[in-house]
Amino acid sequence: MSRTGRLVVIGGGVIGTAAAYYAARRGWQVTVIERSKIGGGCSHGNCGYVSPSHVLPLAGPGVLWPTLKTMFYRNSPFKLRFRLDPALFSWLLNFAGRCNEQDQLQSAQAIHTMLQAARKLYDDLILDEQLQCEWETRGILFVNRSAQGLRHADHVAHLLKDEFGVNASRYEGEAVQQLEPALLPGNAGAWLYECDAHLRPDRLMSQWQTAIVRQGVRIEEQTNFLGFKEYKQKINGVQTDRGDYPADAIVIATGAWTPQLQSLLGCRVPIQPGKGYSITMNRPQNCPVLPMIFEDHRVAITPFQSGYRIGSTMEFAGYDETLNPERLELLRDGAKLYLHDPLGAELQEEWWGWRPMTYDSVPIIGPVPDRKNVFLASGHSMLGVSLATSSGKLISELISDEVPHIDPEPYAVTRF
């Protein structure tokens, strides 16, 4: 028999929303506690990719020194703002230790398993709930300006096919522009991963919120989580600045903020906030049909039905809440190198958000040691939207004492 009861989910981003959705479907009485508003954090302004192609972790052979060097460059897509932070140094050392083939493939297998499950679950979710979130299954085009970049993309494509069965189609020279006429000429080549899809994340969140409310989920926005309630050495609820909430199980889905709860959780959660940026505008006159990633410059493009977004970059600046105009200019400059019409005429939003980065790029999903009814669902790095459905289903299975649809061991917090 599946276990049910009262569930409190801390965090109303895409992962917390997914956890609430799948738990409510299993009969749990769910309350979501959100410090701001549902979907207002990193779930809001990302590029909206649901991408089974994004198998490989950041750490891998040959990655360490080029990445660390460019992090200190002023105009690098990857930037590290130096500060005296033992947690950051520890994260970087552990990241460095995983820059080898064995660890890369180990992380990739865990990511691949979740991505494959998530992609299928999105089809079911959007059909079952009739979500109007601008869902499209055109794939993602990885474009390389340089011959050297294309050679690396060739290596990655063959690795993904041989090790994980992820297929893609290769285009070279003028064939790239024929496939996507919005591109300027002069690109060395590109790979189209037809398995990928995209959606508009703010529309996903508003539609999904409606769906969980329809299921009976209670949402408490503008509510700060303060701690756990305990009775006879057992956690039986949560404390907030707007009152207490009883709970038989608790899911912590607080993204990049999760390390700030380590003392309450009683375990180490090695997540660093990696700030990403995006610019949203109306669709340019010559708008791309395909979502694209310009690999050589780390810039991503998403053509929504209702708009157009340029995103990416990675800035390790701690919990800095400022919007850096130089990072936004990098996005604009990168798009100008590849597109006839890189910018829409009407600016809709300039945005930043903290990605919850683990050093192995694998999310943290499962029970907290010594806290039998507290569960973590965090650390999804740059794949929060991509992994939301499989993460939500997995955590709902674990709290319900069901046999999970994927092996949860690779995602346990005890691996650190």
Short mmCIF file of C-alpha atoms in Angstrom, two decimals:
data_model
loop_
_atom_site.label_atom_id
_atom_site.label_comp_id
_atom_site.label_asym_id
_atom_site.label_seq_id
_atom_site.Cartn_x
_atom_site.Cartn_y
_atom_site.Cartn_z
CA MET A 1 0.00 0.00 0.00
CA SER A 2 1.20 3.50 -0.84
CA ARG A 3 1.68 5.84 2.14
CA THR A 4 -0.11 9.21 2.10
CA GLY A 5 -0.79 12.01 4.55
CA ARG A 6 0.01 15.69 4.90
CA LEU A 7 2.93 16.93 2.78
CA VAL A 8 4.56 20.35 2.99
CA VAL A 9 6.76 21.37 0.06
CA ILE A 10 9.21 24.18 0.81
CA GLY A 11 9.82 26.06 -2.43
CA GLY A 12 7.47 26.88 -5.28
CA GLY A 13 9.80 26.69 -8.26
CA VAL A 14 9.49 24.15 -11.03
CA ILE A 15 10.83 21.31 -8.85
CA GLY A 16 8.59 22.09 -5.89
CA THR A 17 5.60 22.42 -8.20
CA ALA A 18 6.40 19.07 -9.81
CA ALA A 19 6.73 17.43 -6.39
CA ALA A 20 3.37 18.85 -5.32
CA TYR A 21 1.71 17.70 -8.55
CA TYR A 22 2.86 14.08 -8.42
CA ALA A 23 2.27 13.81 -4.67
CA ALA A 24 -1.27 15.14 -4.97
CA ARG A 25 -1.95 12.58 -7.68
CA ARG A 26 -0.97 9.93 -5.14
CA GLY A 27 -3.45 11.22 -2.59
CA TRP A 28 -1.27 13.46 -0.43
CA GLN A 29 -2.74 16.61 1.12
CA VAL A 30 -0.16 19.10 -0.14
CA THR A 31 0.78 22.60 0.98
CA VAL A 32 3.43 24.57 -0.89
CA ILE A 33 5.35 27.21 1.07
CA GLU A 34 6.96 29.87 -1.15
CA ARG A 35 8.95 32.85 0.11
CA SER A 36 8.05 34.97 -2.94
CA LYS A 37 5.63 33.81 -5.62
CA ILE A 38 5.25 30.51 -7.44
CA GLY A 39 7.74 30.27 -10.30
CA GLY A 40 9.34 33.59 -9.48
CA GLY A 41 12.95 32.40 -9.13
CA CYS A 42 15.16 30.48 -11.53
CA SER A 43 12.05 28.81 -12.99
CA HIS A 44 10.90 32.09 -14.55
CA GLY A 45 13.40 33.43 -17.08
CA ASN A 46 15.44 30.44 -18.27
CA CYS A 47 15.51 29.28 -21.88
CA GLY A 48 12.81 26.65 -21.38
CA TYR A 49 14.67 23.67 -22.81
CA VAL A 50 13.55 20.11 -22.15
CA SER A 51 16.71 18.55 -23.46
CA PRO A 52 17.66 14.85 -23.37
CA SER A 53 20.75 15.95 -25.29
CA HIS A 54 22.18 17.68 -22.20
CA VAL A 55 23.64 14.47 -20.83
CA LEU A 56 27.22 15.44 -20.06
CA PRO A 57 28.11 17.14 -16.76
CA LEU A 58 30.18 20.33 -16.68
CA ALA A 59 33.17 18.44 -15.28
CA GLY A 60 34.97 16.28 -17.83
CA PRO A 61 38.35 15.51 -19.40
CA GLY A 62 40.15 18.64 -20.59
CA VAL A 63 37.60 20.98 -19.02
CA LEU A 64 39.39 22.09 -15.86
CA TRP A 65 42.07 24.55 -16.87
CA PRO A 66 40.31 26.21 -19.83
CA THR A 67 37.21 26.72 -17.68
CA LEU A 68 39.07 28.03 -14.64
CA LYS A 69 41.15 30.42 -16.76
CA THR A 70 38.18 31.89 -18.59
CA MET A 71 36.25 32.33 -15.34
CA PHE A 72 38.61 35.17 -14.47
CA TYR A 73 38.31 36.94 -17.83
CA ARG A 74 36.14 40.04 -17.83
CA ASN A 75 34.03 39.05 -20.84
CA SER A 76 33.97 35.29 -20.40
CA PRO A 77 30.65 33.40 -20.52
CA PHE A 78 31.90 31.65 -17.35
CA LYS A 79 32.91 34.09 -14.64
CA LEU A 80 34.12 33.64 -11.08
CA ARG A 81 33.94 36.60 -8.73
CA PHE A 82 36.75 35.92 -6.27
CA ARG A 83 35.82 35.93 -2.59
CA LEU A 84 36.96 34.27 0.61
CA ASP A 85 34.39 31.50 0.74
CA PRO A 86 35.45 28.04 2.03
CA ALA A 87 32.31 26.45 0.55
CA LEU A 88 33.18 27.79 -2.91
CA PHE A 89 36.80 26.59 -2.66
CA SER A 90 35.60 23.14 -1.59
CA TRP A 91 33.13 23.07 -4.50
CA LEU A 92 35.85 24.01 -6.99
CA LEU A 93 38.25 21.40 -5.64
CA ASN A 94 35.62 18.69 -5.91
CA PHE A 95 34.72 19.89 -9.41
CA ALA A 96 38.41 19.65 -10.37
CA GLY A 97 38.61 16.12 -8.99
CA ARG A 98 35.80 15.01 -11.32
CA CYS A 99 37.39 16.29 -14.53
CA ASN A 100 38.11 12.79 -15.79
CA GLU A 101 36.36 10.33 -18.08
CA GLN A 102 35.26 7.85 -15.41
CA ASP A 103 33.50 10.44 -13.26
CA GLN A 104 32.10 12.19 -16.32
CA LEU A 105 30.41 9.03 -17.56
CA GLN A 106 29.16 8.15 -14.08
CA SER A 107 27.44 11.53 -13.73
CA ALA A 108 26.23 11.40 -17.32
CA GLN A 109 24.50 8.06 -16.75
CA ALA A 110 22.59 9.46 -13.78
CA ILE A 111 21.60 12.58 -15.73
CA HIS A 112 20.65 10.56 -18.82
CA THR A 113 18.35 8.26 -16.87
CA MET A 114 16.42 11.21 -15.43
CA LEU A 115 16.33 13.11 -18.73
CA GLN A 116 14.86 10.18 -20.63
CA ALA A 117 12.14 9.67 -18.03
CA ALA A 118 11.42 13.41 -17.84
CA ARG A 119 10.98 13.83 -21.59
CA LYS A 120 8.29 11.12 -21.72
CA LEU A 121 6.58 12.47 -18.62
CA TYR A 122 6.32 15.94 -20.18
CA ASP A 123 4.35 14.51 -23.09
CA ASP A 124 1.95 12.91 -20.59
CA LEU A 125 1.73 16.01 -18.38
CA ILE A 126 0.95 18.42 -21.19
CA LEU A 127 -1.64 16.08 -22.67
CA ASP A 128 -3.28 15.12 -19.36
CA GLU A 129 -3.51 18.66 -18.00
CA GLN A 130 -3.87 20.47 -21.35
CA LEU A 131 -1.10 22.89 -20.40
CA GLN A 132 -0.88 25.88 -22.74
CA CYS A 133 2.85 26.54 -22.30
CA GLU A 134 4.01 26.92 -25.93
CA TRP A 135 5.32 23.35 -26.02
CA GLU A 136 7.22 22.54 -29.24
CA THR A 137 9.19 19.45 -30.22
CA ARG A 138 11.42 20.80 -32.99
CA GLY A 139 14.69 19.82 -31.34
CA ILE A 140 17.65 22.07 -30.47
CA LEU A 141 20.36 23.08 -32.96
CA PHE A 142 23.91 23.25 -31.58
CA VAL A 143 25.79 25.67 -33.87
CA ASN A 144 29.58 25.96 -34.15
CA ARG A 145 31.20 28.97 -35.76
CA SER A 146 34.71 27.51 -35.73
CA ALA A 147 36.09 24.29 -37.19
CA GLN A 148 37.68 23.51 -33.83
CA GLY A 149 34.33 23.87 -32.10
CA LEU A 150 32.69 21.60 -34.66
CA ARG A 151 35.32 18.91 -34.09
CA HIS A 152 34.51 19.00 -30.38
CA ALA A 153 30.78 18.84 -31.17
CA ASP A 154 31.44 15.83 -33.41
CA HIS A 155 33.20 14.08 -30.53
CA VAL A 156 30.31 14.83 -28.16
CA ALA A 157 27.70 13.65 -30.66
CA HIS A 158 29.49 10.33 -31.21
CA LEU A 159 29.95 9.87 -27.45
CA LEU A 160 26.25 10.48 -26.78
CA LYS A 161 25.24 8.05 -29.50
CA ASP A 162 27.70 5.30 -28.53
CA GLU A 163 27.28 5.51 -24.76
CA PHE A 164 23.66 6.61 -24.33
CA GLY A 165 21.85 6.07 -27.62
CA VAL A 166 21.15 9.80 -28.06
CA ASN A 167 21.03 10.51 -31.80
CA ALA A 168 21.50 13.75 -33.73
CA SER A 169 21.82 14.92 -37.33
CA ARG A 170 24.94 16.70 -38.59
CA TYR A 171 24.93 19.73 -40.90
CA GLU A 172 27.98 21.40 -42.39
CA GLY A 173 28.68 24.70 -44.12
CA GLU A 174 25.81 26.08 -46.20
CA ALA A 175 23.51 23.26 -45.11
CA VAL A 176 23.31 24.89 -41.68
CA GLN A 177 21.89 28.10 -43.14
CA GLN A 178 19.49 26.13 -45.35
CA LEU A 179 18.17 24.38 -42.26
CA GLU A 180 17.81 27.65 -40.31
CA PRO A 181 17.68 30.69 -42.63
CA ALA A 182 17.81 33.11 -39.69
CA LEU A 183 21.51 32.26 -39.30
CA LEU A 184 24.25 34.31 -40.91
CA PRO A 185 26.56 32.45 -43.31
CA GLY A 186 30.00 31.31 -42.22
CA ASN A 187 29.24 28.68 -39.59
CA ALA A 188 31.43 25.59 -39.67
CA GLY A 189 28.57 23.24 -38.87
CA ALA A 190 25.85 22.19 -36.46
CA TRP A 191 24.17 19.21 -34.84
CA LEU A 192 20.40 18.99 -34.53
CA TYR A 193 19.18 16.95 -31.55
CA GLU A 194 15.64 16.10 -32.58
CA CYS A 195 14.92 14.50 -29.19
CA ASP A 196 14.84 17.92 -27.52
CA ALA A 197 11.84 20.17 -26.95
CA HIS A 198 11.18 23.61 -25.55
CA LEU A 199 8.45 25.59 -23.81
CA ARG A 200 7.94 28.99 -22.26
CA PRO A 201 8.78 28.48 -18.57
CA ASP A 202 6.67 31.28 -17.12
CA ARG A 203 3.65 29.90 -18.99
CA LEU A 204 4.49 26.40 -17.76
CA MET A 205 4.55 27.62 -14.17
CA SER A 206 1.27 29.54 -14.35
CA GLN A 207 -0.51 26.65 -16.06
CA TRP A 208 0.98 24.05 -13.71
CA GLN A 209 0.00 26.16 -10.71
CA THR A 210 -3.60 26.12 -11.93
CA ALA A 211 -3.41 22.34 -12.32
CA ILE A 212 -2.15 21.68 -8.78
CA VAL A 213 -4.72 24.02 -7.25
CA ARG A 214 -7.37 22.09 -9.16
CA GLN A 215 -5.99 18.96 -7.47
CA GLY A 216 -6.50 20.54 -4.05
CA VAL A 217 -2.94 21.75 -3.39
CA ARG A 218 -2.79 24.69 -1.00
CA ILE A 219 -0.30 27.42 -1.97
CA GLU A 220 1.08 29.88 0.58
CA GLU A 221 3.08 32.63 -1.16
CA GLN A 222 5.06 35.42 0.56
CA THR A 223 5.68 32.96 3.40
CA ASN A 224 9.11 32.35 4.91
CA PHE A 225 10.13 28.93 6.19
CA LEU A 226 11.70 29.26 9.66
CA GLY A 227 12.30 25.69 10.81
CA PHE A 228 10.86 22.33 11.72
CA LYS A 229 8.38 21.50 14.47
CA GLU A 230 9.31 18.48 16.56
CA TYR A 231 7.41 16.33 19.02
CA LYS A 232 9.11 13.49 20.89
CA GLN A 233 12.17 13.73 18.61
CA LYS A 234 10.06 13.44 15.47
CA ILE A 235 9.44 16.22 12.96
CA ASN A 236 5.71 16.75 12.65
CA GLY A 237 5.45 20.11 10.89
CA VAL A 238 7.11 23.33 9.78
CA GLN A 239 7.27 26.79 11.24
CA THR A 240 6.81 29.89 9.09
CA ASP A 241 6.42 33.61 9.67
CA ARG A 242 2.70 33.13 8.98
CA GLY A 243 2.08 30.21 11.31
CA ASP A 244 2.75 26.50 11.64
CA TYR A 245 1.82 23.74 9.22
CA PRO A 246 1.49 20.10 10.33
CA ALA A 247 3.25 17.55 8.12
CA ASP A 248 3.78 13.83 7.85
CA ALA A 249 6.46 14.45 5.20
CA ILE A 250 8.41 17.51 4.06
CA VAL A 251 10.12 18.16 0.72
CA ILE A 252 12.87 20.78 0.56
CA ALA A 253 12.84 22.18 -2.98
CA THR A 254 14.62 25.46 -2.38
CA GLY A 255 17.12 25.39 -5.25
CA ALA A 256 20.21 27.53 -4.80
CA TRP A 257 19.07 28.55 -1.29
CA THR A 258 19.31 24.97 0.02
CA PRO A 259 22.85 25.30 1.53
CA GLN A 260 21.46 28.00 3.83
CA LEU A 261 19.38 25.25 5.49
CA GLN A 262 22.29 22.88 6.19
CA SER A 263 22.24 23.44 9.94
CA LEU A 264 18.53 22.56 10.05
CA LEU A 265 18.97 19.55 7.78
CA GLY A 266 22.01 18.23 9.59
CA CYS A 267 23.81 17.27 6.39
CA ARG A 268 26.16 18.77 3.84
CA VAL A 269 24.53 20.18 0.68
CA PRO A 270 27.33 21.31 -1.68
CA ILE A 271 25.40 23.63 -3.99
CA GLN A 272 26.73 26.91 -5.38
CA PRO A 273 24.48 29.58 -6.90
CA GLY A 274 25.46 29.95 -10.56
CA LYS A 275 23.86 33.13 -11.86
CA GLY A 276 22.36 32.92 -15.33
CA TYR A 277 20.96 35.79 -17.38
CA SER A 278 18.38 36.24 -20.10
CA ILE A 279 16.82 38.94 -22.26
CA THR A 280 13.25 38.54 -23.45
CA MET A 281 11.83 40.61 -26.31
CA ASN A 282 9.31 40.40 -29.08
CA ARG A 283 10.10 38.16 -32.04
CA PRO A 284 12.51 39.74 -34.55
CA GLN A 285 11.35 40.04 -38.15
CA ASN A 286 13.61 37.19 -39.26
CA CYS A 287 13.00 35.03 -36.20
CA PRO A 288 14.63 31.59 -35.92
CA VAL A 289 12.38 28.58 -36.16
CA LEU A 290 14.67 26.36 -34.09
CA PRO A 291 15.98 26.89 -30.58
CA MET A 292 19.75 27.17 -30.85
CA ILE A 293 22.87 27.08 -28.72
CA PHE A 294 25.89 28.92 -30.11
CA GLU A 295 28.50 26.64 -28.61
CA ASP A 296 31.59 28.76 -29.24
CA HIS A 297 30.12 31.72 -27.36
CA ARG A 298 27.81 29.93 -24.86
CA VAL A 299 24.72 31.83 -25.95
CA ALA A 300 21.29 30.21 -26.24
CA ILE A 301 18.30 31.32 -28.32
CA THR A 302 14.67 30.36 -27.76
CA PRO A 303 11.97 31.43 -30.22
CA PHE A 304 8.71 31.26 -28.28
CA GLN A 305 5.34 31.53 -29.98
CA SER A 306 4.74 34.73 -27.98
CA GLY A 307 8.28 36.13 -27.85
CA TYR A 308 11.99 35.55 -28.16
CA ARG A 309 14.71 34.97 -25.55
CA ILE A 310 18.51 35.13 -25.47
CA GLY A 311 20.04 33.46 -22.45
CA SER A 312 22.91 31.65 -20.74
CA THR A 313 26.26 32.69 -19.18
CA MET A 314 27.40 31.48 -15.77
CA GLU A 315 28.54 33.76 -12.99
CA PHE A 316 29.72 32.41 -9.64
CA ALA A 317 29.17 35.52 -7.53
CA GLY A 318 27.61 34.05 -4.41
CA TYR A 319 24.18 35.32 -3.45
CA ASP A 320 24.62 38.60 -5.28
CA GLU A 321 21.25 40.09 -6.28
CA THR A 322 22.40 42.70 -8.77
CA LEU A 323 21.74 42.57 -12.50
CA ASN A 324 25.09 43.00 -14.25
CA PRO A 325 24.59 44.89 -17.55
CA GLU A 326 27.91 43.58 -18.88
CA ARG A 327 26.59 40.01 -18.74
CA LEU A 328 23.50 41.05 -20.70
CA GLU A 329 25.67 42.74 -23.30
CA LEU A 330 27.57 39.46 -23.76
CA LEU A 331 24.30 37.83 -24.75
CA ARG A 332 23.47 40.55 -27.26
CA ASP A 333 26.97 40.53 -28.74
CA GLY A 334 26.96 36.75 -29.05
CA ALA A 335 23.63 36.72 -30.86
CA LYS A 336 24.86 39.38 -33.32
CA LEU A 337 27.65 37.06 -34.50
CA TYR A 338 25.18 34.42 -35.66
CA LEU A 339 21.83 35.94 -36.62
CA HIS A 340 20.54 38.29 -39.32
CA ASP A 341 18.09 39.79 -36.83
CA PRO A 342 19.56 39.07 -33.39
CA LEU A 343 17.27 41.35 -31.38
CA GLY A 344 13.58 42.08 -31.24
CA ALA A 345 12.47 45.69 -31.39
CA GLU A 346 10.60 45.65 -28.07
CA LEU A 347 12.37 44.68 -24.85
CA GLN A 348 10.11 42.76 -22.48
CA GLU A 349 12.42 41.73 -19.64
CA GLU A 350 16.04 41.61 -18.51
CA TRP A 351 16.43 38.85 -15.96
CA TRP A 352 18.83 36.88 -13.80
CA GLY A 353 18.40 33.75 -11.67
CA TRP A 354 20.51 31.48 -9.47
CA ARG A 355 21.00 27.97 -10.80
CA PRO A 356 21.60 25.41 -7.99
CA MET A 357 24.92 23.98 -9.15
CA THR A 358 26.29 20.70 -7.79
CA TYR A 359 29.91 19.93 -8.64
CA ASP A 360 28.96 16.61 -10.27
CA SER A 361 25.97 18.19 -12.13
CA VAL A 362 23.69 15.49 -10.67
CA PRO A 363 20.60 16.60 -8.71
CA ILE A 364 20.04 15.77 -5.05
CA ILE A 365 16.84 13.79 -4.57
CA GLY A 366 15.93 11.64 -1.61
CA PRO A 367 15.67 11.45 2.18
CA VAL A 368 17.78 13.49 4.55
CA PRO A 369 19.94 11.27 6.80
CA ASP A 370 18.60 11.14 10.35
CA ARG A 371 15.45 13.00 9.25
CA LYS A 372 13.29 10.13 8.08
CA ASN A 373 10.35 12.20 6.86
CA VAL A 374 12.35 15.09 5.33
CA PHE A 375 13.36 14.83 1.67
CA LEU A 376 15.57 16.89 -0.62
CA ALA A 377 14.75 17.80 -4.21
CA SER A 378 17.40 20.28 -5.26
CA GLY A 379 20.71 20.78 -7.06
CA HIS A 380 19.43 20.50 -10.63
CA SER A 381 22.17 22.80 -11.94
CA MET A 382 21.14 24.02 -15.42
CA LEU A 383 18.49 21.34 -15.94
CA GLY A 384 15.68 22.30 -13.59
CA VAL A 385 13.00 22.52 -16.25
CA SER A 386 14.38 19.52 -18.15
CA LEU A 387 14.34 17.29 -15.06
CA ALA A 388 11.27 18.62 -13.26
CA THR A 389 8.81 15.88 -14.19
CA SER A 390 11.06 12.91 -13.38
CA SER A 391 12.26 14.64 -10.19
CA GLY A 392 8.72 15.32 -9.03
CA LYS A 393 7.62 11.79 -9.75
CA LEU A 394 10.67 10.27 -8.05
CA ILE A 395 10.35 12.30 -4.86
CA SER A 396 6.62 11.55 -4.67
CA GLU A 397 7.37 7.83 -4.99
CA LEU A 398 9.99 7.99 -2.24
CA ILE A 399 7.78 9.80 0.26
CA SER A 400 4.98 7.33 -0.53
CA ASP A 401 7.16 4.25 0.04
CA GLU A 402 6.53 3.13 -3.54
CA VAL A 403 8.94 1.34 -5.84
CA PRO A 404 10.53 4.25 -7.75
CA HIS A 405 10.45 4.42 -11.54
CA ILE A 406 14.23 4.97 -11.56
CA ASP A 407 16.97 3.91 -9.15
CA PRO A 408 17.28 6.75 -6.59
CA GLU A 409 20.77 5.84 -5.34
CA PRO A 410 22.81 8.07 -7.73
CA TYR A 411 20.91 11.15 -6.50
CA ALA A 412 21.23 10.60 -2.74
CA VAL A 413 22.73 13.38 -0.63
CA THR A 414 24.85 10.75 1.12
CA ARG A 415 27.12 10.60 -1.95
CA PHE A 416 28.88 13.78 -0.85
#
